[in-house]
Amino acid sequence: MRVLFLAVFVILFPSVLFSQDQTQARKFTVSGFIKEEATGENSIAANVYFQKKNSEEKRKGVVTNAYGFFSITLEQGEYQMTVNYLGFIDFKQNIVLDKNIRLNVSMKEEAVLGKEVEILGEKSDENVTKSEMGVITLEIDKIKSLPSFMGETDILKTIQLLPGVQSTEGNTGFYVRGGGPDQNLVLLDEAVVYNSGHLFGFFSVFNGDAIKNVELFKGNMPAQYGGRLSSVLDVSMKEGNSKGMHAQGGIGIIASRLTIEGPIKLDTSSFLVSARRTYIDIVSKPFQKKDGAFSGSAYYFYDLNTKLNYRLSDNDRLFLSGYFGRDVFMFSNGKSNSTSSAGTFKVSMPWGNATTTLRWNHLISKKHFMNTSAIFSDYKFEFGAEQSGFSFKLMSGIRDWNFKMDFGYFPSVKHNIKYGLNYIYHTFIPNQASAKAGDVEIDLGKVPKLHAHDVAVYFGDDFDITDNIRLNAGLRYSYFMQVGPYERYVKSPITQLVTDTIFYKSGKKVADYGGFEPRTSIRYTLNKKSSVKASFSQNYQYIHLASISSVSLPTDLWIPSTSIIQPQFSTQYAMGYFRNFKDDTYETSLEVYYKDMHNMIEFKEGATPDQNVKDNVDNAFTFGKGWSYGAELFLKKRTGRFTGWIGYTLAWTHRQFDSINLGKKFPPKYDRRHDVSVALTFDYTRQWTFGSVFVFATGNAATLPVSWYFIEGQMIPEYGERNSFRMAPYHRMDVSITYTPERRRAIARQKARWEKKMKKKNIDITEQEVPRTGLRKVESSWVLSVYNVYNRKNPYFIYFENEGNILDGTLKVNAKQVSLFPVLPSITWNFKF
């Protein structure tokens, strides 16, 4: 009942609170959508400014939302309206504001044939003026210009180059300000992606050709986001070209991709289909012997992105988007050997995500925007093995049904209000095991499904208190309830044997939690080029990722808060200094933070997921706390031929569990004192683009033996304190060269023919553009990337090997280092038409 009351209050409160603004005299509203002229796609986060004519007043502006909508209310008068959007020519128009105006703007691309138009990029002061901290938006074109692993553009690998984001080689899991990989909310068109990696984490699930925008919140996340402690990665798909049919793709060493988009009804609806697949299995098959040890073994992954949208009216629009991806790993040790009692051993291991998002955009009024979403998200992992008539299957996963309503309300130029509600029904399968010997089914207990309701309402306002002070204040209330059907196995604290079973009927409450989550950030402007900011936030996390490994693997288990597992809770404080240089060409920031985390989860020492047969998975966990603090320095050059950034992080992270490491605090594996990243792009000419990435990081923490004992002929290690050893520092450089053949001769011939034709007609061509007709052919580029260019052998893990004999005194224990990737060149051909 309290959640329902809060939901009604949140929906009605903004309109009542600001209703007086609707009747203020001499004020009018300009609203509309900003789109790309060539494709019809919405322009996300475009800047819309209004400068009053013949006035010394400071210009006023807003930023378009995720659907390209803007609304601003100003005093009556004459204004110059300016819209700028990265990669597009500024739109300027004079308007007389004496009534409410609906104005849709189409932005023209920077490239115009027949004229030397050079757009060096968006010069923005948002780094200084916005109230939010720890927010970074990445343009997909910039991501594609950086070196990539095996030629595959990777969004997650790119965000790992940002300060405050820790990473590891060969893993798309990321760690933000001391948090774990489960503490990051990863969204694709609002749907949660529970496993964001392919090939055990070496590649991400995001196909760059289908992606439009990437936004990372690593600090004080806005009130509309919740359910995680550390960060939000919000990825938006392209909508599909509503102007004409287009296709693009690429052929690389290990994978190929193809994207097709176009109008269903011109300027009204469009579609997008994007597919990608590796062909490691196809390439390696000819080299496998039919009777070889690995005959029948293979691995591949694929993914498919789809999207449809339809404009019902000027005020209504529908979007339907989907993602389906799978990794498939198969192993077989070949044909059965007649001299062996064991038959063929086979393993099959598919896993992956599936999401669907249906959205309805509705413009309630010129100041009021609504988005309603129905979302399905599913992650599933399966493992199957068979030999000599015996088979075993294991499955785990999580499935969500989600309904949400988000509102944007713009009562005046000083306020940007967001509010809404969110409901999720979770179904968890921590472990579902089955076994069969011949025709005999082996009873391994009931399927241990868990069910939960997850509800949240939120309200936030980003508003100006004075010309120098801007406050972003939000409040979120979340409520979580685990419900039946469920069986709770009660175990003896002494013998750890099950002594009783409690049965919960379907829909009956097993455990519930809830609480308020305040988020606040404030900005004080020192001058036009610099500001200071501070933020405070608290977050609850009701679902958890249990892992027996220090890296993200598909075998990790998602589990809900239960009567034993309490929700994780964090509090974060941050402060920062922000300054722009040289007409906003350079952006700099220095942020410091402190974050503490409670009710963190780990497997008990010696516990593994396969011990849950006729048991509850939460009986295998122990709980503790963590804290992290540090400083992040960021320097970014956003305009010109030479762009990129430099990031540096100085950080400390600690964990403490009563039943781990004798209760002493210890650093997690990815605690890194120093982390440096450099990402640079240089557009040498229209044909040649050079990219480079350099990273340096303090070595990972590890637990290694400190001494050895010889007992009954066995070498027994004695381990030191948890993660008390530091591996060698990690560093690597990647480079890339992109060659784009320029059709200068074709353009020149087209221009000559056009000029001759206009001359015959005595038409002045001084201010006219060369038409594009006849030049729409295949555009292509070649990308050569070199990963780990100086062949650094970075440590991945360390193992020990014995040499000699203890009896004659020649026994030696040697530590051996395993490294993953040497220098790896790759080449990719990209095309577009």
mmCIF file of C-alpha atoms in Angstrom, residues 109 221 354 696 740 819 828:
data_model
loop_
_atom_site.group_PDB
_atom_site.id
_atom_site.type_symbol
_atom_site.label_atom_id
_atom_site.label_comp_id
_atom_site.label_asym_id
_atom_site.label_seq_id
_atom_site.Cartn_x
_atom_site.Cartn_y
_atom_site.Cartn_z
ATOM 1 C CA GLU A 109 25.899 16.379 -41.462
ATOM 2 C CA MET A 221 23.580 8.154 -10.692
ATOM 3 C CA ALA A 354 17.737 -12.249 -24.858
ATOM 4 C CA PHE A 696 49.476 1.087 -17.197
ATOM 5 C CA THR A 740 39.299 5.242 -46.233
ATOM 6 C CA SER A 819 50.258 -14.627 -19.986
ATOM 7 C CA THR A 828 39.185 -5.639 -41.016
#
